[in-house]
Amino acid sequence: MLRIRSLLLAIAYVLALLGVTPLFVFLEWWTQLSFGVAVLLGLLGDRRNRQLLEDRWATIVSIVVTLFCASQLSVNYFVEPVVNLLVLFQAVRLLGRKTGRHLLQIFLLSMFCLASSSLLSLSLAFFPLLIVMVFLVTIGLMLLTFHTCVPNLQLDRNGWRMVLWPACILPIGSLLLMLFFFVVLPRTQRPIWNFLNPSAPAKVSLSEEVRPGHVSSLAKTSELAFRVEMTEQDPLDLYWRTIVLNRVENGVWSRQGQAPSDWGAGRSGIEQTIFLEPKADQFLPAMDVPLDLFGYRIRSSGDRIFRVRYRINKRISYRANSLPQDILSLAEPSNESFYLQLPTVIDQRLLALAQEVRGEEASRHEIITRLKDYFRGQNLSYSSTNLPQTDTPVATFLFESRRGYCEYFASSFGLLLRLAGVPTRLVGGYLGGRYNSWGGYYLVPESAAHVWVEALLEDGRWQRIDPSRLAQNSASAVQGIQRQPLSWFDMLNDSVSHLWNRAVLNYDLQSQFEILRQTNRTLHRWSWRNLPWSLVGWVALVAGGCFGLAWWFRRHSGRERRILEQYLRVVERRFGFNPEGMGLFDIAERTGHPSCRRFAELYGGTLYRDRTLDGETIRTLTILVEELARN
Amino acid sequence: MSIAQKNQDREHREAIQELVDLLSHKYLQGKVKAIKLTMASLLAGGHVLLEDIPGLGKTTLALSIAKVLGLSFGRIQCTSDLLPSDITGLSVFDREENRFRFVKGPIFHHVVLVDEINRAMPKTQSALLEAMEERRVTVDGVTYQLPEPFMVIATQNPMEQVGTFPLPESQLDRFLITTDIGYPPAEMEKAIIRQGSIREKLEEIEPQFDGHALLACRHEVEQVYLGEKVADYLFNLVEATRSHRLVQTGISTRGAISLASASRANAFLSGRDFVIPEDVQKMLWPVAGHRLLMREDSSESARQEVLESLRVDIPVPLV
């Protein structure tokens, strides 16, 4: 025997904790402390059946807390004070009296807390918490109705079963409805209440400039840049082309918008679907060399760089089609000079080196080979820490320190090629990625940002050269991190959060239109032949199985009840008394009818001997009932 | 079980039913309920406590049942100076053989009528009840087995009278069934008044049965099937008495077992080899009534009300 009140209190505490859990890290320390203390004291108080905070004091504390939090409000600091206020209210409620009304307030506050946590973070944890909360709140509300009528009600096992069964059915129904409305109700392009949040600081990722020597150490973040759904590729082909830098001035490579067009064609290559995390710039990565990108408002420029017009402040996805070969060539050979522009100030040592590499009328291919040999001969090492900060980073890197990261390698190689008369550009992007074989996608972190070089050969074709691979330690330094396979836990974890992003967070008006369009298309092309027959077969099989099982179940478990109900109805109609609550033999004795006696013997004989009715008995019983009904 | 044995079983059952009919129609008119309950108790191997005023045929009932079943009959009239040895018997010195000889008391019979048990001293009551429970008597260190079948029919005057020692609850528990006899219906009573006492007629009764057949019947009663649903129902009834607000102590597990065996006997007497909820309902008051310990502030009639309300409230299993 369990008192309803005990369960209600337990539900209230669990709900309060569930609501605050996703918020907890965003709370001020004093809110965290007060909530923790309130939970503990509240539990202790309820255990001893004592009320810790008088109603009057609870009101006063609430007012003080409200005033305090209101004093912190400002246009830019809006969500946090409100969230803190909610949690403090909850703390006051946990300490105070807990009548039905107060319990209802706890339920409501916990739902508000969970809802407001979506203002601060939209992690996957929200979903299971929501489901648990829907269940608990429904059960709690149901129990509350009992509690209000009979405060000290105790229920035995049967009673609990009767109460909790519908209380569990209800939330299942509402969750299904929720799913339906999630898909169907029109969604906004952006979360409506984002206006409450100041936009998150733009994440500095891949820079739009290559400026070696600017920093002494390269900060490596392990934050995710994007995920790419595709088949697993040769790791040497995993160059994610994002931006092309075509202008060099004062040791800085940057992008000049009006670049001459490239021309390149290929048949369909490797299909990818790319899920880009929010970032500061507007360039879209795709596997090198992208043939085309498909998605919402994507523009491409002449040098096969793709970008969107708007800032990427939410996760977006698009499809891409790439060929991992050097397929680009300059559309107008006369535009070569664009890629030969040189900075105004050039170190003498570099000029001399370029002269040496160029030699006498060597082909561009030969120049590239010679330069590669020179780089190898210099014993350069790849390093991203403790780099000298100078005004002449390239010269320092090549002739003095001999240490640097990809920007040093690429910019020096690029500059030298230009000095030697080979049209060159720098390509920024990402290198490598870890494959999640469970989800079938690559994970590319921000730390995989990379810069390499494209040189134009005499036949007008762009050739990809990665100078970083010329470092003596390239094998371990350039691709070292990417080589480790993901652990199955990481894979599972990331697959789930990827699914969450895809199915829920990225589900917006555009996706809805996409579904609508697809449905429309499917309906237009509808014909019996297009039907996925195997799927239909499976569905029919499963549905048939369910139906058959239900039929069998009904026939074998429900038929006793059915024939009994029929019999009782007939008895009531014919003999004019309500047989409810009477035993079968009592009924037979009271009616004195031989058919009733026979029914009691047959039915009771089966039931009270713990047997099940066989077909023969059922038939006999049916005949008996029909006879009774007829006379 | 062989067919012959089955037939024999059926014969036994039918014979017992005939006996009940014979008794209730020929000799003990208007006492059907008491006869049936006494027979049930006999079949279930329990004892009966008849609570009624004198002169309603308690002795006649006991005597006729003993006679018709062909069992030996003993009678103990309880008084306040009745000693335990008056019941069990005692050792007397045999001068000829020069040793003590045990003279069996009236308890060494198949059917023993203990009249007005509440007049006996607690010490004597306790000796009697112990013999009922153990089915043996120990005198001077020697144990004597009581005959089988063995049944005590005790009577008790329900009205508070001077010089009585009411049986404590723990000893009431030894009786499987308590019942009253009640006045016969008016027409029947008039006929009885005209005919006079039937004591002499009892002498004519021919035994229709014997102890062995009765033991065989008992064995059959034990075989009567008590299904899961009926057991649940019985349990629900018993458990409900334990949490009833008017009851201080509900029915014990022994009480529940007693209810089950009495229900089996009732099913047997009704010609069934399985127990139905109605059997349990019918036996509820006779078996459980005297086992309920009521709260002090509730009246004596509340017992019956409690059991009746439980019978109505707890649903009979129908599916």
mmCIF file with all atom_site columns, C-alpha atoms in Angstrom, chain B residues 66-211:
data_model
loop_
_atom_site.group_PDB
_atom_site.id
_atom_site.type_symbol
_atom_site.label_atom_id
_atom_site.label_alt_id
_atom_site.label_comp_id
_atom_site.label_asym_id
_atom_site.label_entity_id
_atom_site.label_seq_id
_atom_site.pdbx_PDB_ins_code
_atom_site.Cartn_x
_atom_site.Cartn_y
_atom_site.Cartn_z
_atom_site.occupancy
_atom_site.B_iso_or_equiv
_atom_site.pdbx_formal_charge
_atom_site.auth_seq_id
_atom_site.auth_comp_id
_atom_site.auth_asym_id
_atom_site.auth_atom_id
_atom_site.pdbx_PDB_model_num
ATOM 1   C CA . ALA B 1 66  ? -24.025 -40.722 14.338 1.00 0.00 ? 66  ALA B CA 1
ATOM 2   C CA . LYS B 1 67  ? -26.693 -43.348 13.933 1.00 0.00 ? 67  LYS B CA 1
ATOM 3   C CA . VAL B 1 68  ? -27.232 -42.960 10.238 1.00 0.00 ? 68  VAL B CA 1
ATOM 4   C CA . LEU B 1 69  ? -23.535 -43.093 9.540  1.00 0.00 ? 69  LEU B CA 1
ATOM 5   C CA . GLY B 1 70  ? -23.136 -46.152 11.709 1.00 0.00 ? 70  GLY B CA 1
ATOM 6   C CA . LEU B 1 71  ? -20.737 -44.414 14.044 1.00 0.00 ? 71  LEU B CA 1
ATOM 7   C CA . SER B 1 72  ? -20.386 -44.751 17.787 1.00 0.00 ? 72  SER B CA 1
ATOM 8   C CA . PHE B 1 73  ? -21.774 -41.909 19.808 1.00 0.00 ? 73  PHE B CA 1
ATOM 9   C CA . GLY B 1 74  ? -20.652 -40.415 23.098 1.00 0.00 ? 74  GLY B CA 1
ATOM 10  C CA . ARG B 1 75  ? -22.051 -37.610 25.116 1.00 0.00 ? 75  ARG B CA 1
ATOM 11  C CA . ILE B 1 76  ? -20.553 -35.269 27.651 1.00 0.00 ? 76  ILE B CA 1
ATOM 12  C CA . GLN B 1 77  ? -22.752 -32.960 29.632 1.00 0.00 ? 77  GLN B CA 1
ATOM 13  C CA . CYS B 1 78  ? -20.566 -30.132 30.818 1.00 0.00 ? 78  CYS B CA 1
ATOM 14  C CA . THR B 1 79  ? -20.904 -28.742 34.307 1.00 0.00 ? 79  THR B CA 1
ATOM 15  C CA . SER B 1 80  ? -18.660 -26.475 36.268 1.00 0.00 ? 80  SER B CA 1
ATOM 16  C CA . ASP B 1 81  ? -17.293 -29.418 38.263 1.00 0.00 ? 81  ASP B CA 1
ATOM 17  C CA . LEU B 1 82  ? -16.501 -31.550 35.214 1.00 0.00 ? 82  LEU B CA 1
ATOM 18  C CA . LEU B 1 83  ? -12.910 -32.717 35.355 1.00 0.00 ? 83  LEU B CA 1
ATOM 19  C CA . PRO B 1 84  ? -10.610 -33.417 32.435 1.00 0.00 ? 84  PRO B CA 1
ATOM 20  C CA . SER B 1 85  ? -10.504 -37.065 33.416 1.00 0.00 ? 85  SER B CA 1
ATOM 21  C CA . ASP B 1 86  ? -14.274 -37.221 33.111 1.00 0.00 ? 86  ASP B CA 1
ATOM 22  C CA . ILE B 1 87  ? -13.726 -36.623 29.424 1.00 0.00 ? 87  ILE B CA 1
ATOM 23  C CA . THR B 1 88  ? -10.566 -38.493 28.620 1.00 0.00 ? 88  THR B CA 1
ATOM 24  C CA . GLY B 1 89  ? -10.998 -41.395 30.972 1.00 0.00 ? 89  GLY B CA 1
ATOM 25  C CA . LEU B 1 90  ? -8.761  -42.484 33.814 1.00 0.00 ? 90  LEU B CA 1
ATOM 26  C CA . SER B 1 91  ? -6.585  -45.328 35.093 1.00 0.00 ? 91  SER B CA 1
ATOM 27  C CA . VAL B 1 92  ? -8.125  -47.447 37.777 1.00 0.00 ? 92  VAL B CA 1
ATOM 28  C CA . PHE B 1 93  ? -6.412  -50.197 39.749 1.00 0.00 ? 93  PHE B CA 1
ATOM 29  C CA . ASP B 1 94  ? -7.441  -53.658 38.722 1.00 0.00 ? 94  ASP B CA 1
ATOM 30  C CA . ARG B 1 95  ? -7.171  -55.795 41.783 1.00 0.00 ? 95  ARG B CA 1
ATOM 31  C CA . GLU B 1 96  ? -7.421  -59.099 39.933 1.00 0.00 ? 96  GLU B CA 1
ATOM 32  C CA . GLU B 1 97  ? -4.680  -58.375 37.492 1.00 0.00 ? 97  GLU B CA 1
ATOM 33  C CA . ASN B 1 98  ? -2.803  -56.271 40.017 1.00 0.00 ? 98  ASN B CA 1
ATOM 34  C CA . ARG B 1 99  ? -2.167  -53.357 37.687 1.00 0.00 ? 99  ARG B CA 1
ATOM 35  C CA . PHE B 1 100 ? -3.695  -50.085 36.499 1.00 0.00 ? 100 PHE B CA 1
ATOM 36  C CA . ARG B 1 101 ? -6.205  -50.352 33.757 1.00 0.00 ? 101 ARG B CA 1
ATOM 37  C CA . PHE B 1 102 ? -7.218  -47.425 31.564 1.00 0.00 ? 102 PHE B CA 1
ATOM 38  C CA . VAL B 1 103 ? -10.920 -46.842 31.418 1.00 0.00 ? 103 VAL B CA 1
ATOM 39  C CA . LYS B 1 104 ? -11.705 -44.869 28.307 1.00 0.00 ? 104 LYS B CA 1
ATOM 40  C CA . GLY B 1 105 ? -13.780 -41.722 28.742 1.00 0.00 ? 105 GLY B CA 1
ATOM 41  C CA . PRO B 1 106 ? -16.702 -40.649 26.594 1.00 0.00 ? 106 PRO B CA 1
ATOM 42  C CA . ILE B 1 107 ? -14.380 -38.921 24.159 1.00 0.00 ? 107 ILE B CA 1
ATOM 43  C CA . PHE B 1 108 ? -13.415 -42.289 22.695 1.00 0.00 ? 108 PHE B CA 1
ATOM 44  C CA . HIS B 1 109 ? -16.277 -42.286 20.221 1.00 0.00 ? 109 HIS B CA 1
ATOM 45  C CA . HIS B 1 110 ? -16.636 -41.330 16.584 1.00 0.00 ? 110 HIS B CA 1
ATOM 46  C CA . VAL B 1 111 ? -19.172 -38.626 17.235 1.00 0.00 ? 111 VAL B CA 1
ATOM 47  C CA . VAL B 1 112 ? -18.975 -36.859 20.567 1.00 0.00 ? 112 VAL B CA 1
ATOM 48  C CA . LEU B 1 113 ? -21.624 -34.420 21.665 1.00 0.00 ? 113 LEU B CA 1
ATOM 49  C CA . VAL B 1 114 ? -20.273 -31.938 24.182 1.00 0.00 ? 114 VAL B CA 1
ATOM 50  C CA . ASP B 1 115 ? -23.288 -30.230 25.603 1.00 0.00 ? 115 ASP B CA 1
ATOM 51  C CA . GLU B 1 116 ? -23.016 -26.695 26.901 1.00 0.00 ? 116 GLU B CA 1
ATOM 52  C CA . ILE B 1 117 ? -19.283 -26.528 26.555 1.00 0.00 ? 117 ILE B CA 1
ATOM 53  C CA . ASN B 1 118 ? -19.160 -23.081 28.096 1.00 0.00 ? 118 ASN B CA 1
ATOM 54  C CA . ARG B 1 119 ? -20.283 -24.482 31.434 1.00 0.00 ? 119 ARG B CA 1
ATOM 55  C CA . ALA B 1 120 ? -17.074 -26.442 31.843 1.00 0.00 ? 120 ALA B CA 1
ATOM 56  C CA . MET B 1 121 ? -14.086 -24.951 33.614 1.00 0.00 ? 121 MET B CA 1
ATOM 57  C CA . PRO B 1 122 ? -11.364 -23.547 31.353 1.00 0.00 ? 122 PRO B CA 1
ATOM 58  C CA . LYS B 1 123 ? -9.072  -26.387 32.411 1.00 0.00 ? 123 LYS B CA 1
ATOM 59  C CA . THR B 1 124 ? -11.543 -28.981 31.237 1.00 0.00 ? 124 THR B CA 1
ATOM 60  C CA . GLN B 1 125 ? -12.335 -27.028 28.092 1.00 0.00 ? 125 GLN B CA 1
ATOM 61  C CA . SER B 1 126 ? -8.692  -26.875 27.275 1.00 0.00 ? 126 SER B CA 1
ATOM 62  C CA . ALA B 1 127 ? -8.224  -30.632 27.778 1.00 0.00 ? 127 ALA B CA 1
ATOM 63  C CA . LEU B 1 128 ? -11.144 -31.285 25.485 1.00 0.00 ? 128 LEU B CA 1
ATOM 64  C CA . LEU B 1 129 ? -9.994  -28.878 22.832 1.00 0.00 ? 129 LEU B CA 1
ATOM 65  C CA . GLU B 1 130 ? -6.507  -30.309 22.945 1.00 0.00 ? 130 GLU B CA 1
ATOM 66  C CA . ALA B 1 131 ? -7.894  -33.790 22.367 1.00 0.00 ? 131 ALA B CA 1
ATOM 67  C CA . MET B 1 132 ? -9.923  -32.378 19.441 1.00 0.00 ? 132 MET B CA 1
ATOM 68  C CA . GLU B 1 133 ? -6.859  -30.883 17.877 1.00 0.00 ? 133 GLU B CA 1
ATOM 69  C CA . GLU B 1 134 ? -4.411  -33.737 18.479 1.00 0.00 ? 134 GLU B CA 1
ATOM 70  C CA . ARG B 1 135 ? -6.938  -36.525 18.016 1.00 0.00 ? 135 ARG B CA 1
ATOM 71  C CA . ARG B 1 136 ? -5.305  -38.443 20.809 1.00 0.00 ? 136 ARG B CA 1
ATOM 72  C CA . VAL B 1 137 ? -5.332  -38.512 24.572 1.00 0.00 ? 137 VAL B CA 1
ATOM 73  C CA . THR B 1 138 ? -2.364  -38.963 26.869 1.00 0.00 ? 138 THR B CA 1
ATOM 74  C CA . VAL B 1 139 ? -3.077  -40.320 30.337 1.00 0.00 ? 139 VAL B CA 1
ATOM 75  C CA . ASP B 1 140 ? -0.326  -41.285 32.764 1.00 0.00 ? 140 ASP B CA 1
ATOM 76  C CA . GLY B 1 141 ? 2.257   -41.086 30.017 1.00 0.00 ? 141 GLY B CA 1
ATOM 77  C CA . VAL B 1 142 ? 0.436   -43.420 27.652 1.00 0.00 ? 142 VAL B CA 1
ATOM 78  C CA . THR B 1 143 ? -0.998  -42.044 24.446 1.00 0.00 ? 143 THR B CA 1
ATOM 79  C CA . TYR B 1 144 ? -4.314  -43.374 23.189 1.00 0.00 ? 144 TYR B CA 1
ATOM 80  C CA . GLN B 1 145 ? -5.376  -42.662 19.630 1.00 0.00 ? 145 GLN B CA 1
ATOM 81  C CA . LEU B 1 146 ? -8.956  -41.463 19.226 1.00 0.00 ? 146 LEU B CA 1
ATOM 82  C CA . PRO B 1 147 ? -11.066 -43.393 16.715 1.00 0.00 ? 147 PRO B CA 1
ATOM 83  C CA . GLU B 1 148 ? -11.232 -42.247 13.110 1.00 0.00 ? 148 GLU B CA 1
ATOM 84  C CA . PRO B 1 149 ? -13.378 -40.584 11.899 1.00 0.00 ? 149 PRO B CA 1
ATOM 85  C CA . PHE B 1 150 ? -13.685 -38.374 14.909 1.00 0.00 ? 150 PHE B CA 1
ATOM 86  C CA . MET B 1 151 ? -15.893 -35.364 15.296 1.00 0.00 ? 151 MET B CA 1
ATOM 87  C CA . VAL B 1 152 ? -16.966 -33.220 18.180 1.00 0.00 ? 152 VAL B CA 1
ATOM 88  C CA . ILE B 1 153 ? -20.282 -31.473 18.079 1.00 0.00 ? 153 ILE B CA 1
ATOM 89  C CA . ALA B 1 154 ? -20.214 -28.958 20.873 1.00 0.00 ? 154 ALA B CA 1
ATOM 90  C CA . THR B 1 155 ? -23.163 -26.854 21.867 1.00 0.00 ? 155 THR B CA 1
ATOM 91  C CA . GLN B 1 156 ? -23.134 -23.540 23.581 1.00 0.00 ? 156 GLN B CA 1
ATOM 92  C CA . ASN B 1 157 ? -25.877 -21.363 24.871 1.00 0.00 ? 157 ASN B CA 1
ATOM 93  C CA . PRO B 1 158 ? -25.515 -18.002 23.238 1.00 0.00 ? 158 PRO B CA 1
ATOM 94  C CA . MET B 1 159 ? -27.203 -16.120 26.024 1.00 0.00 ? 159 MET B CA 1
ATOM 95  C CA . GLU B 1 160 ? -25.049 -14.819 28.806 1.00 0.00 ? 160 GLU B CA 1
ATOM 96  C CA . GLN B 1 161 ? -25.749 -16.953 31.828 1.00 0.00 ? 161 GLN B CA 1
ATOM 97  C CA . VAL B 1 162 ? -24.407 -17.226 35.305 1.00 0.00 ? 162 VAL B CA 1
ATOM 98  C CA . GLY B 1 163 ? -21.637 -19.738 35.823 1.00 0.00 ? 163 GLY B CA 1
ATOM 99  C CA . THR B 1 164 ? -20.363 -19.951 32.242 1.00 0.00 ? 164 THR B CA 1
ATOM 100 C CA . PHE B 1 165 ? -16.831 -19.718 30.944 1.00 0.00 ? 165 PHE B CA 1
ATOM 101 C CA . PRO B 1 166 ? -16.929 -18.357 27.391 1.00 0.00 ? 166 PRO B CA 1
ATOM 102 C CA . LEU B 1 167 ? -14.490 -20.023 25.041 1.00 0.00 ? 167 LEU B CA 1
ATOM 103 C CA . PRO B 1 168 ? -11.513 -17.799 24.229 1.00 0.00 ? 168 PRO B CA 1
ATOM 104 C CA . GLU B 1 169 ? -10.941 -16.862 20.572 1.00 0.00 ? 169 GLU B CA 1
ATOM 105 C CA . SER B 1 170 ? -7.902  -19.103 20.247 1.00 0.00 ? 170 SER B CA 1
ATOM 106 C CA . GLN B 1 171 ? -10.030 -22.095 21.174 1.00 0.00 ? 171 GLN B CA 1
ATOM 107 C CA . LEU B 1 172 ? -12.967 -21.090 19.048 1.00 0.00 ? 172 LEU B CA 1
ATOM 108 C CA . ASP B 1 173 ? -10.498 -21.396 16.207 1.00 0.00 ? 173 ASP B CA 1
ATOM 109 C CA . ARG B 1 174 ? -10.456 -25.193 16.775 1.00 0.00 ? 174 ARG B CA 1
ATOM 110 C CA . PHE B 1 175 ? -14.006 -25.460 15.500 1.00 0.00 ? 175 PHE B CA 1
ATOM 111 C CA . LEU B 1 176 ? -14.282 -25.581 11.747 1.00 0.00 ? 176 LEU B CA 1
ATOM 112 C CA . ILE B 1 177 ? -17.883 -24.461 11.678 1.00 0.00 ? 177 ILE B CA 1
ATOM 113 C CA . THR B 1 178 ? -20.220 -22.627 14.007 1.00 0.00 ? 178 THR B CA 1
ATOM 114 C CA . THR B 1 179 ? -23.873 -22.531 13.244 1.00 0.00 ? 179 THR B CA 1
ATOM 115 C CA . ASP B 1 180 ? -27.248 -22.181 14.834 1.00 0.00 ? 180 ASP B CA 1
ATOM 116 C CA . ILE B 1 181 ? -30.178 -24.470 14.267 1.00 0.00 ? 181 ILE B CA 1
ATOM 117 C CA . GLY B 1 182 ? -33.024 -22.041 14.443 1.00 0.00 ? 182 GLY B CA 1
ATOM 118 C CA . TYR B 1 183 ? -36.692 -22.666 14.861 1.00 0.00 ? 183 TYR B CA 1
ATOM 119 C CA . PRO B 1 184 ? -38.278 -24.893 12.243 1.00 0.00 ? 184 PRO B CA 1
ATOM 120 C CA . PRO B 1 185 ? -40.809 -23.284 9.873  1.00 0.00 ? 185 PRO B CA 1
ATOM 121 C CA . ALA B 1 186 ? -44.235 -22.797 11.458 1.00 0.00 ? 186 ALA B CA 1
ATOM 122 C CA . GLU B 1 187 ? -46.027 -25.592 9.600  1.00 0.00 ? 187 GLU B CA 1
ATOM 123 C CA . MET B 1 188 ? -43.259 -28.007 10.383 1.00 0.00 ? 188 MET B CA 1
ATOM 124 C CA . GLU B 1 189 ? -43.173 -27.002 14.028 1.00 0.00 ? 189 GLU B CA 1
ATOM 125 C CA . LYS B 1 190 ? -46.933 -27.595 14.304 1.00 0.00 ? 190 LYS B CA 1
ATOM 126 C CA . ALA B 1 191 ? -46.437 -31.075 12.868 1.00 0.00 ? 191 ALA B CA 1
ATOM 127 C CA . ILE B 1 192 ? -43.647 -31.729 15.319 1.00 0.00 ? 192 ILE B CA 1
ATOM 128 C CA . ILE B 1 193 ? -45.851 -30.586 18.206 1.00 0.00 ? 193 ILE B CA 1
ATOM 129 C CA . ARG B 1 194 ? -48.581 -32.961 17.068 1.00 0.00 ? 194 ARG B CA 1
ATOM 130 C CA . GLN B 1 195 ? -46.257 -35.925 16.646 1.00 0.00 ? 195 GLN B CA 1
ATOM 131 C CA . GLY B 1 196 ? -44.207 -35.292 19.751 1.00 0.00 ? 196 GLY B CA 1
ATOM 132 C CA . SER B 1 197 ? -40.506 -35.893 20.159 1.00 0.00 ? 197 SER B CA 1
ATOM 133 C CA . ILE B 1 198 ? -38.856 -38.165 17.673 1.00 0.00 ? 198 ILE B CA 1
ATOM 134 C CA . ARG B 1 199 ? -36.285 -39.510 20.086 1.00 0.00 ? 199 ARG B CA 1
ATOM 135 C CA . GLU B 1 200 ? -37.868 -42.957 19.965 1.00 0.00 ? 200 GLU B CA 1
ATOM 136 C CA . LYS B 1 201 ? -37.929 -42.883 16.176 1.00 0.00 ? 201 LYS B CA 1
ATOM 137 C CA . LEU B 1 202 ? -34.172 -42.415 16.201 1.00 0.00 ? 202 LEU B CA 1
ATOM 138 C CA . GLU B 1 203 ? -33.816 -45.877 17.606 1.00 0.00 ? 203 GLU B CA 1
ATOM 139 C CA . GLU B 1 204 ? -35.227 -47.207 14.344 1.00 0.00 ? 204 GLU B CA 1
ATOM 140 C CA . ILE B 1 205 ? -32.587 -45.597 12.194 1.00 0.00 ? 205 ILE B CA 1
ATOM 141 C CA . GLU B 1 206 ? -30.583 -48.186 10.393 1.00 0.00 ? 206 GLU B CA 1
ATOM 142 C CA . PRO B 1 207 ? -26.971 -47.317 9.763  1.00 0.00 ? 207 PRO B CA 1
ATOM 143 C CA . GLN B 1 208 ? -26.542 -46.587 6.034  1.00 0.00 ? 208 GLN B CA 1
ATOM 144 C CA . PHE B 1 209 ? -22.818 -46.090 6.066  1.00 0.00 ? 209 PHE B CA 1
ATOM 145 C CA . ASP B 1 210 ? -19.693 -46.956 7.949  1.00 0.00 ? 210 ASP B CA 1
ATOM 146 C CA . GLY B 1 211 ? -16.531 -45.312 9.130  1.00 0.00 ? 211 GLY B CA 1
#
